[in-house]
Amino acid sequence: EHVAQLKSLKTKLGDKGDEAPGKFVLKTPKGTRDYDPEAMAVRESVLQIVTEAFKRHGAETIDTPVFELREVLLGKYGEEGGKLVYDLQDQGGELLSMRYDLTVPFARYLAMTKVKNIKRYHIAKVYRRDQPNMTRGRYREFYQCDFDIAGQYDLMLPESECLKIVDEVLKKLEIEQFFIHLNHRLLLEGMFEVSGISPKLFKTVCSSVDKLDKSPWAEVENELLKDKGLNPEQTKKLGDLVRFRELNPGVSNEELIKKMRNLPELSGNAKFKKGADELEVLIKYCDLLGVDSLKFEPSLARGLDYYTGAIYEAVAPHAMDEVVETESGLPAGVGSVAAGGRYDGLVSMFNPKNNVPCCGVSFGIERLFTLVEAKLKKKSTTIRTKQTEVYVASPQKGMLAERLKLCKQLWAADIKTEFPYKANPKLLDQLQYCEAHQIPLALIIGDGELEKGVVKLRVVATREEKEVPLANLVESVRDTLKQLSSP
Amino acid sequence: EHVAQLKSLKTKLGDKGDEAPGKFVLKTPKGTRDYDPEAMAVRESVLQIVTEAFKRHGAETIDTPVFELREVLLGKYGEEGGKLVYDLQDQGGELLSMRYDLTVPFARYLAMTKVKNIKRYHIAKVYRRDQPNMTRGRYREFYQCDFDIAGQYDLMLPESECLKIVDEVLKKLEIEQFFIHLNHRLLLEGMFEVSGISPKLFKTVCSSVDKLDKSPWAEVENELLKDKGLNPEQTKKLGDLVRFRELNPGVSNEELIKKMRNLPELSGNAKFKKGADELEVLIKYCDLLGVDSLKFEPSLARGLDYYTGAIYEAVAPHAMDEVVETESGLPAGVGSVAAGGRYDGLVSMFNPKNNVPCCGVSFGIERLFTLVEAKLKKKSTTIRTKQTEVYVASPQKGMLAERLKLCKQLWAADIKTEFPYKANPKLLDQLQYCEAHQIPLALIIGDGELEKGVVKLRVVATREEKEVPLANLVESVRDTLKQLSSP
């Protein structure tokens, strides 16, 4: 409580400090940024891979307004989250707030439309009044990318498709050495039960246990003893269980579950058994689907405010190693790139009588943007921001009409074409433009060519030139582009 | 002033009336809507055609935050527009407002980044606190789709590319009988000058003249005489000039300009001459580029708050005839589907020393969504919301593992595939799902097929079935899909 007050005071001071009263500074709002063509090109390439995966799995997409009635969001994000919601000013109408995530709007949509079955994705920006200095690298406006399956279905089948999609996307994005950690709420509840930990402490103990991916057990145990009120006997028992993957590193998922089932303390626990039964089904389905990145991890314990069954999180522990300081300011070594699980209480937030079971996954899409951007920058000096294939150039004056006619022909053939907006451009400028924008082909026309009924086709990278009859222009350009793009 | 007060009072009452205090109604904010999978599928198909055209012309894309510092928007939209800006609540930081269009953020971006040349498009939602009852069918959250060319270039070349893009997009969208009306600020200024109309009245007289596309001259003249303070001599002169297209319907653009030039009253006017010279250049370029929808229209007079040169507006007078009442509530017979022009004062709004000349075009993208939606609904009963190509079904129990293995194979081959989330689904349900979602192929597997090492491939529309060896599964599916999609 006291800490929160101090934080809020600091927040106010921090924000006030940003403003230079009376002086107009040309900037974007705090915590937001413009996306220039380079950033957009990266985003587009990542989102294309993600949406292609969603569509390959038969997903539909929906969109909801960027703001909701304040009542819709109220009380959905806990005390801390609620403070970070952007409110709109009361301008004599309804009280509105900006969406904080895509899940609550999805729940509102399902409750409102009474849709009972949907496999949908939603890629859109959300808004949180985070303190950028407090959570380094987090923006106040950022994309979320959610895929969810709502409906009453057979055990673990929707979950298996979520995990398959995560596996496909991360492989297509060439994320190195990723794992999908897997756990289950009932497993955690069972482990806590046999460790003698009160169900009341479930959430708070989970939040400590979940730190095991970053902190050693000694630190986590210390927190459990000092801040969470556990005794050494409890932490000893719990530590042996939640660290079971750590203590058995080379063991397959099936074997690890079996080993845990056979532990004397767990063998009689009904919750653990039910969770283990369910995970075994999911692991079997994932094997059949070729999801080989799956790793059962009994210490995974996040999002348990709302997850009711299986939970999963994809991590790429080394992917960020080389991204020390990026444009987006993300810290290195932070590895979570997707997370999700089953949450069956979603729609009942709005209508207790009309519930719809759900599971889903949310990609850490901003992080994936950063990873891909860093990789592209390592590979080549420039990121292509336009897809132009042909530049219609001229070495001499008076060729504008001819150039426009050539453009018309190429555009009609769906060839991506540009021309200089100058009546009499210099050839050097034109070729430099091609190099700067990595345009593969220049089409050069002058009096000499015109008389012969040809154009010169120049491969920008190699400076090779060949003459091509005007009558075959489109075919020649297509063939040359095909040759250039094949390795 | 009095009218504005009444309006504002009405607004308040209207908004208050919407709220049922104490009772929580599950809805989206006033003037906003959710987009269900069907609406999204239409939007995606339209936006794909538009973005493909932009990319074919070498455009890049940028994005800016959904809100801006309030100071950035302040005073940019006139008195009326300013009232419609959504403000965010002061939560102890900067004062923010939601973007009202994409033009001012673009200007802010150019001023801030000092970018001197860019051909960019921006497709994003903007926010206006319009009264839906006052402007029927207008949403408070809606897409804008802007293409602009910023930079110092030769006369009319950027404009010609804007017009070419409009022509391409509307043809690809199969909008019937559209024209791109063309005019020039200097032509209007010249016509007003020789009619003896004070430059001070330029904007207000333009707003009357611009109504000529919907109202007869008698009405417009009446408004000019009664409300705008012109005398009959002035309106007589002006009417003969701005209706020159109406009075010469069959005449080509070049001839019409020539005829106007030869009018004794205009032949000596320098402004008219300069405007006519420029338009002739643009018309010539458009001819070379194959923009055959261009129609010089001296009564086109919109957006003259900021346009400084050529102005244009694409209209499809009959496209909406059959869209009497659509889901989005747009009235029938409203024909503007794209508009733009040259506006050279853009960036100097923020930095008088650093100006960047611009021209561009904004598509009436919400209207285009409506038109395409109406057309699709007329053609077929259902709009495809998912792209699934194959549904992996089974007529009997115990086939789940086999089905998952088939899915794995198809997804790996990038074939869009779904399967029922049931261990033992009914065949009839599965085939109905295919029909409901227009999935072209069902892949059916049972014990019989399994023994023979085959699967049954069923064309959902014709109910034809054939057996296909499992070894050739991917090839067979691809071939059959190809056959089905070729006419």
PDB file of N, CA, C and O in Angstrom, chain A residues 300-352:
ATOM      1  N   LEU A 300       6.648 -24.033 -14.295  1.00  0.00           N
ATOM      2  CA  LEU A 300       5.931 -22.985 -15.036  1.00  0.00           C
ATOM      3  C   LEU A 300       4.646 -22.657 -14.278  1.00  0.00           C
ATOM      4  O   LEU A 300       3.825 -23.544 -14.021  1.00  0.00           O
ATOM      5  N   ALA A 301       4.493 -21.409 -13.890  1.00  0.00           N
ATOM      6  CA  ALA A 301       3.386 -21.081 -12.981  1.00  0.00           C
ATOM      7  C   ALA A 301       2.886 -19.666 -13.212  1.00  0.00           C
ATOM      8  O   ALA A 301       2.670 -18.911 -12.270  1.00  0.00           O
ATOM      9  N   ARG A 302       2.680 -19.309 -14.482  1.00  0.00           N
ATOM     10  CA  ARG A 302       2.244 -17.921 -14.693  1.00  0.00           C
ATOM     11  C   ARG A 302       0.804 -17.819 -15.199  1.00  0.00           C
ATOM     12  O   ARG A 302       0.253 -18.781 -15.711  1.00  0.00           O
ATOM     13  N   GLY A 303       0.252 -16.654 -15.001  1.00  0.00           N
ATOM     14  CA  GLY A 303      -1.100 -16.410 -15.499  1.00  0.00           C
ATOM     15  C   GLY A 303      -2.176 -17.155 -14.742  1.00  0.00           C
ATOM     16  O   GLY A 303      -3.289 -17.305 -15.245  1.00  0.00           O
ATOM     17  N   LEU A 304      -1.856 -17.609 -13.515  1.00  0.00           N
ATOM     18  CA  LEU A 304      -2.820 -18.487 -12.851  1.00  0.00           C
ATOM     19  C   LEU A 304      -3.973 -17.743 -12.203  1.00  0.00           C
ATOM     20  O   LEU A 304      -4.817 -18.327 -11.523  1.00  0.00           O
ATOM     21  N   ASP A 305      -4.018 -16.415 -12.405  1.00  0.00           N
ATOM     22  CA  ASP A 305      -5.235 -15.685 -12.079  1.00  0.00           C
ATOM     23  C   ASP A 305      -6.418 -16.245 -12.853  1.00  0.00           C
ATOM     24  O   ASP A 305      -7.534 -16.308 -12.342  1.00  0.00           O
ATOM     25  N   TYR A 306      -6.170 -16.602 -14.114  1.00  0.00           N
ATOM     26  CA  TYR A 306      -7.309 -16.984 -14.946  1.00  0.00           C
ATOM     27  C   TYR A 306      -7.167 -18.327 -15.627  1.00  0.00           C
ATOM     28  O   TYR A 306      -8.161 -18.884 -16.071  1.00  0.00           O
ATOM     29  N   TYR A 307      -5.956 -18.892 -15.718  1.00  0.00           N
ATOM     30  CA  TYR A 307      -5.851 -20.190 -16.378  1.00  0.00           C
ATOM     31  C   TYR A 307      -6.443 -21.281 -15.495  1.00  0.00           C
ATOM     32  O   TYR A 307      -6.221 -21.317 -14.286  1.00  0.00           O
ATOM     33  N   THR A 308      -7.183 -22.178 -16.135  1.00  0.00           N
ATOM     34  CA  THR A 308      -7.876 -23.219 -15.375  1.00  0.00           C
ATOM     35  C   THR A 308      -7.379 -24.624 -15.704  1.00  0.00           C
ATOM     36  O   THR A 308      -7.737 -25.574 -15.016  1.00  0.00           O
ATOM     37  N   GLY A 309      -6.579 -24.793 -16.757  1.00  0.00           N
ATOM     38  CA  GLY A 309      -6.111 -26.118 -17.145  1.00  0.00           C
ATOM     39  C   GLY A 309      -4.652 -26.082 -17.558  1.00  0.00           C
ATOM     40  O   GLY A 309      -3.807 -25.585 -16.808  1.00  0.00           O
ATOM     41  N   ALA A 310      -4.374 -26.592 -18.756  1.00  0.00           N
ATOM     42  CA  ALA A 310      -3.004 -26.575 -19.264  1.00  0.00           C
ATOM     43  C   ALA A 310      -2.509 -25.139 -19.409  1.00  0.00           C
ATOM     44  O   ALA A 310      -3.279 -24.232 -19.749  1.00  0.00           O
ATOM     45  N   ILE A 311      -1.235 -24.924 -19.107  1.00  0.00           N
ATOM     46  CA  ILE A 311      -0.600 -23.632 -19.380  1.00  0.00           C
ATOM     47  C   ILE A 311       0.698 -23.897 -20.133  1.00  0.00           C
ATOM     48  O   ILE A 311       1.309 -24.956 -19.971  1.00  0.00           O
ATOM     49  N   TYR A 312       1.083 -22.945 -20.976  1.00  0.00           N
ATOM     50  CA  TYR A 312       2.304 -23.136 -21.759  1.00  0.00           C
ATOM     51  C   TYR A 312       2.949 -21.796 -22.050  1.00  0.00           C
ATOM     52  O   TYR A 312       2.287 -20.755 -22.062  1.00  0.00           O
ATOM     53  N   GLU A 313       4.253 -21.872 -22.260  1.00  0.00           N
ATOM     54  CA  GLU A 313       5.003 -20.642 -22.543  1.00  0.00           C
ATOM     55  C   GLU A 313       6.203 -21.022 -23.406  1.00  0.00           C
ATOM     56  O   GLU A 313       6.976 -21.906 -23.050  1.00  0.00           O
ATOM     57  N   ALA A 314       6.331 -20.359 -24.529  1.00  0.00           N
ATOM     58  CA  ALA A 314       7.483 -20.611 -25.394  1.00  0.00           C
ATOM     59  C   ALA A 314       8.601 -19.665 -25.012  1.00  0.00           C
ATOM     60  O   ALA A 314       8.394 -18.456 -24.880  1.00  0.00           O
ATOM     61  N   VAL A 315       9.781 -20.231 -24.800  1.00  0.00           N
ATOM     62  CA  VAL A 315      10.940 -19.407 -24.431  1.00  0.00           C
ATOM     63  C   VAL A 315      12.078 -19.686 -25.405  1.00  0.00           C
ATOM     64  O   VAL A 315      12.242 -20.800 -25.887  1.00  0.00           O
ATOM     65  N   ALA A 316      12.830 -18.631 -25.680  1.00  0.00           N
ATOM     66  CA  ALA A 316      13.998 -18.754 -26.552  1.00  0.00           C
ATOM     67  C   ALA A 316      15.146 -18.139 -25.773  1.00  0.00           C
ATOM     68  O   ALA A 316      15.465 -16.972 -25.939  1.00  0.00           O
ATOM     69  N   PRO A 317      15.752 -18.932 -24.882  1.00  0.00           N
ATOM     70  CA  PRO A 317      16.655 -18.341 -23.876  1.00  0.00           C
ATOM     71  C   PRO A 317      17.835 -17.597 -24.487  1.00  0.00           C
ATOM     72  O   PRO A 317      18.331 -16.635 -23.905  1.00  0.00           O
ATOM     73  N   HIS A 318      18.280 -18.024 -25.684  1.00  0.00           N
ATOM     74  CA  HIS A 318      19.480 -17.401 -26.234  1.00  0.00           C
ATOM     75  C   HIS A 318      19.197 -16.488 -27.420  1.00  0.00           C
ATOM     76  O   HIS A 318      20.098 -15.872 -27.951  1.00  0.00           O
ATOM     77  N   ALA A 319      17.935 -16.416 -27.797  1.00  0.00           N
ATOM     78  CA  ALA A 319      17.606 -15.633 -28.986  1.00  0.00           C
ATOM     79  C   ALA A 319      18.010 -14.169 -28.826  1.00  0.00           C
ATOM     80  O   ALA A 319      18.389 -13.513 -29.779  1.00  0.00           O
ATOM     81  N   MET A 320      17.904 -13.647 -27.604  1.00  0.00           N
ATOM     82  CA  MET A 320      18.152 -12.224 -27.395  1.00  0.00           C
ATOM     83  C   MET A 320      19.598 -11.920 -27.031  1.00  0.00           C
ATOM     84  O   MET A 320      19.946 -10.767 -26.812  1.00  0.00           O
ATOM     85  N   ASP A 321      20.435 -12.943 -26.960  1.00  0.00           N
ATOM     86  CA  ASP A 321      21.800 -12.726 -26.485  1.00  0.00           C
ATOM     87  C   ASP A 321      22.520 -11.621 -27.240  1.00  0.00           C
ATOM     88  O   ASP A 321      23.241 -10.813 -26.652  1.00  0.00           O
ATOM     89  N   GLU A 322      22.291 -11.603 -28.542  1.00  0.00           N
ATOM     90  CA  GLU A 322      23.038 -10.615 -29.326  1.00  0.00           C
ATOM     91  C   GLU A 322      22.308  -9.284 -29.461  1.00  0.00           C
ATOM     92  O   GLU A 322      22.862  -8.321 -29.957  1.00  0.00           O
ATOM     93  N   VAL A 323      21.054  -9.280 -29.053  1.00  0.00           N
ATOM     94  CA  VAL A 323      20.292  -8.036 -29.114  1.00  0.00           C
ATOM     95  C   VAL A 323      20.531  -7.264 -27.824  1.00  0.00           C
ATOM     96  O   VAL A 323      19.690  -7.243 -26.939  1.00  0.00           O
ATOM     97  N   VAL A 324      21.701  -6.677 -27.708  1.00  0.00           N
ATOM     98  CA  VAL A 324      22.025  -6.039 -26.435  1.00  0.00           C
ATOM     99  C   VAL A 324      21.175  -4.804 -26.239  1.00  0.00           C
ATOM    100  O   VAL A 324      20.469  -4.647 -25.252  1.00  0.00           O
ATOM    101  N   GLU A 325      21.218  -3.945 -27.199  1.00  0.00           N
ATOM    102  CA  GLU A 325      20.410  -2.727 -27.089  1.00  0.00           C
ATOM    103  C   GLU A 325      19.828  -2.449 -28.459  1.00  0.00           C
ATOM    104  O   GLU A 325      20.547  -2.148 -29.393  1.00  0.00           O
ATOM    105  N   THR A 326      18.533  -2.596 -28.588  1.00  0.00           N
ATOM    106  CA  THR A 326      17.911  -2.408 -29.887  1.00  0.00           C
ATOM    107  C   THR A 326      17.181  -1.090 -29.906  1.00  0.00           C
ATOM    108  O   THR A 326      17.019  -0.436 -28.877  1.00  0.00           O
ATOM    109  N   GLU A 327      16.701  -0.758 -31.076  1.00  0.00           N
ATOM    110  CA  GLU A 327      15.945   0.474 -31.237  1.00  0.00           C
ATOM    111  C   GLU A 327      14.771   0.500 -30.266  1.00  0.00           C
ATOM    112  O   GLU A 327      14.446   1.512 -29.678  1.00  0.00           O
ATOM    113  N   SER A 328      14.143  -0.670 -30.105  1.00  0.00           N
ATOM    114  CA  SER A 328      12.967  -0.691 -29.252  1.00  0.00           C
ATOM    115  C   SER A 328      13.348  -0.789 -27.786  1.00  0.00           C
ATOM    116  O   SER A 328      12.488  -0.821 -26.913  1.00  0.00           O
ATOM    117  N   GLY A 329      14.650  -0.865 -27.496  1.00  0.00           N
ATOM    118  CA  GLY A 329      15.094  -0.782 -26.117  1.00  0.00           C
ATOM    119  C   GLY A 329      14.842  -2.001 -25.260  1.00  0.00           C
ATOM    120  O   GLY A 329      14.890  -1.941 -24.036  1.00  0.00           O
ATOM    121  N   LEU A 330      14.550  -3.143 -25.883  1.00  0.00           N
ATOM    122  CA  LEU A 330      14.311  -4.345 -25.089  1.00  0.00           C
ATOM    123  C   LEU A 330      15.609  -4.834 -24.467  1.00  0.00           C
ATOM    124  O   LEU A 330      16.643  -4.872 -25.115  1.00  0.00           O
ATOM    125  N   PRO A 331      15.565  -5.265 -23.236  1.00  0.00           N
ATOM    126  CA  PRO A 331      16.774  -5.789 -22.612  1.00  0.00           C
ATOM    127  C   PRO A 331      17.147  -7.142 -23.221  1.00  0.00           C
ATOM    128  O   PRO A 331      16.295  -7.874 -23.710  1.00  0.00           O
ATOM    129  N   ALA A 332      18.407  -7.462 -23.200  1.00  0.00           N
ATOM    130  CA  ALA A 332      18.879  -8.747 -23.725  1.00  0.00           C
ATOM    131  C   ALA A 332      18.474  -9.873 -22.779  1.00  0.00           C
ATOM    132  O   ALA A 332      18.188  -9.662 -21.604  1.00  0.00           O
ATOM    133  N   GLY A 333      18.452 -11.068 -23.310  1.00  0.00           N
ATOM    134  CA  GLY A 333      18.291 -12.251 -22.484  1.00  0.00           C
ATOM    135  C   GLY A 333      16.904 -12.501 -21.951  1.00  0.00           C
ATOM    136  O   GLY A 333      16.700 -13.359 -21.102  1.00  0.00           O
ATOM    137  N   VAL A 334      15.923 -11.760 -22.412  1.00  0.00           N
ATOM    138  CA  VAL A 334      14.566 -12.030 -21.971  1.00  0.00           C
ATOM    139  C   VAL A 334      13.916 -12.926 -23.015  1.00  0.00           C
ATOM    140  O   VAL A 334      13.850 -12.586 -24.182  1.00  0.00           O
ATOM    141  N   GLY A 335      13.431 -14.080 -22.572  1.00  0.00           N
ATOM    142  CA  GLY A 335      13.195 -15.125 -23.538  1.00  0.00           C
ATOM    143  C   GLY A 335      11.785 -15.500 -23.900  1.00  0.00           C
ATOM    144  O   GLY A 335      11.584 -16.258 -24.827  1.00  0.00           O
ATOM    145  N   SER A 336      10.756 -14.984 -23.211  1.00  0.00           N
ATOM    146  CA  SER A 336       9.411 -15.468 -23.495  1.00  0.00           C
ATOM    147  C   SER A 336       8.876 -14.889 -24.799  1.00  0.00           C
ATOM    148  O   SER A 336       8.846 -13.683 -24.983  1.00  0.00           O
ATOM    149  N   VAL A 337       8.456 -15.749 -25.727  1.00  0.00           N
ATOM    150  CA  VAL A 337       7.990 -15.253 -27.018  1.00  0.00           C
ATOM    151  C   VAL A 337       6.542 -15.636 -27.331  1.00  0.00           C
ATOM    152  O   VAL A 337       5.987 -15.192 -28.333  1.00  0.00           O
ATOM    153  N   ALA A 338       5.931 -16.474 -26.474  1.00  0.00           N
ATOM    154  CA  ALA A 338       4.516 -16.806 -26.632  1.00  0.00           C
ATOM    155  C   ALA A 338       4.054 -17.459 -25.337  1.00  0.00           C
ATOM    156  O   ALA A 338       4.845 -18.108 -24.651  1.00  0.00           O
ATOM    157  N   ALA A 339       2.791 -17.273 -25.002  1.00  0.00           N
ATOM    158  CA  ALA A 339       2.286 -17.875 -23.764  1.00  0.00           C
ATOM    159  C   ALA A 339       0.782 -18.024 -23.868  1.00  0.00           C
ATOM    160  O   ALA A 339       0.114 -17.261 -24.571  1.00  0.00           O
ATOM    161  N   GLY A 340       0.276 -19.024 -23.171  1.00  0.00           N
ATOM    162  CA  GLY A 340      -1.166 -19.214 -23.210  1.00  0.00           C
ATOM    163  C   GLY A 340      -1.602 -20.354 -22.311  1.00  0.00           C
ATOM    164  O   GLY A 340      -0.840 -20.814 -21.465  1.00  0.00           O
ATOM    165  N   GLY A 341      -2.834 -20.787 -22.526  1.00  0.00           N
ATOM    166  CA  GLY A 341      -3.372 -21.864 -21.715  1.00  0.00           C
ATOM    167  C   GLY A 341      -4.881 -21.929 -21.834  1.00  0.00           C
ATOM    168  O   GLY A 341      -5.477 -21.246 -22.670  1.00  0.00           O
ATOM    169  N   ARG A 342      -5.471 -22.751 -21.007  1.00  0.00           N
ATOM    170  CA  ARG A 342      -6.925 -22.888 -20.980  1.00  0.00           C
ATOM    171  C   ARG A 342      -7.501 -21.976 -19.924  1.00  0.00           C
ATOM    172  O   ARG A 342      -6.997 -21.915 -18.799  1.00  0.00           O
ATOM    173  N   TYR A 343      -8.549 -21.252 -20.285  1.00  0.00           N
ATOM    174  CA  TYR A 343      -9.205 -20.355 -19.334  1.00  0.00           C
ATOM    175  C   TYR A 343     -10.695 -20.474 -19.574  1.00  0.00           C
ATOM    176  O   TYR A 343     -11.228 -19.917 -20.516  1.00  0.00           O
ATOM    177  N   ASP A 344     -11.348 -21.221 -18.722  1.00  0.00           N
ATOM    178  CA  ASP A 344     -12.753 -21.546 -18.959  1.00  0.00           C
ATOM    179  C   ASP A 344     -13.712 -20.559 -18.318  1.00  0.00           C
ATOM    180  O   ASP A 344     -14.919 -20.690 -18.460  1.00  0.00           O
ATOM    181  N   GLY A 345     -13.169 -19.560 -17.610  1.00  0.00           N
ATOM    182  CA  GLY A 345     -14.063 -18.626 -16.929  1.00  0.00           C
ATOM    183  C   GLY A 345     -14.232 -17.313 -17.660  1.00  0.00           C
ATOM    184  O   GLY A 345     -14.747 -16.343 -17.115  1.00  0.00           O
ATOM    185  N   LEU A 346     -13.856 -17.291 -18.931  1.00  0.00           N
ATOM    186  CA  LEU A 346     -13.770 -16.023 -19.659  1.00  0.00           C
ATOM    187  C   LEU A 346     -15.107 -15.304 -19.790  1.00  0.00           C
ATOM    188  O   LEU A 346     -15.309 -14.205 -19.284  1.00  0.00           O
ATOM    189  N   VAL A 347     -16.017 -15.947 -20.485  1.00  0.00           N
ATOM    190  CA  VAL A 347     -17.253 -15.253 -20.850  1.00  0.00           C
ATOM    191  C   VAL A 347     -18.144 -15.047 -19.629  1.00  0.00           C
ATOM    192  O   VAL A 347     -18.928 -14.106 -19.580  1.00  0.00           O
ATOM    193  N   SER A 348     -17.991 -15.928 -18.635  1.00  0.00           N
ATOM    194  CA  SER A 348     -18.846 -15.792 -17.446  1.00  0.00           C
ATOM    195  C   SER A 348     -18.517 -14.522 -16.669  1.00  0.00           C
ATOM    196  O   SER A 348     -19.279 -14.129 -15.786  1.00  0.00           O
ATOM    197  N   MET A 349     -17.399 -13.847 -16.998  1.00  0.00           N
ATOM    198  CA  MET A 349     -17.166 -12.524 -16.407  1.00  0.00           C
ATOM    199  C   MET A 349     -18.329 -11.585 -16.729  1.00  0.00           C
ATOM    200  O   MET A 349     -18.645 -10.697 -15.972  1.00  0.00           O
ATOM    201  N   PHE A 350     -18.920 -11.776 -17.914  1.00  0.00           N
ATOM    202  CA  PHE A 350     -19.991 -10.876 -18.346  1.00  0.00           C
ATOM    203  C   PHE A 350     -21.367 -11.496 -18.224  1.00  0.00           C
ATOM    204  O   PHE A 350     -22.352 -10.781 -18.082  1.00  0.00           O
ATOM    205  N   ASN A 351     -21.413 -12.818 -18.322  1.00  0.00           N
ATOM    206  CA  ASN A 351     -22.706 -13.475 -18.262  1.00  0.00           C
ATOM    207  C   ASN A 351     -22.528 -14.839 -17.610  1.00  0.00           C
ATOM    208  O   ASN A 351     -22.173 -15.809 -18.270  1.00  0.00           O
ATOM    209  N   PRO A 352     -22.787 -14.921 -16.300  1.00  0.00           N
ATOM    210  CA  PRO A 352     -22.522 -16.160 -15.575  1.00  0.00           C
ATOM    211  C   PRO A 352     -23.305 -17.352 -16.129  1.00  0.00           C
ATOM    212  O   PRO A 352     -22.873 -18.496 -16.001  1.00  0.00           O
TER     213      PRO A 352
END
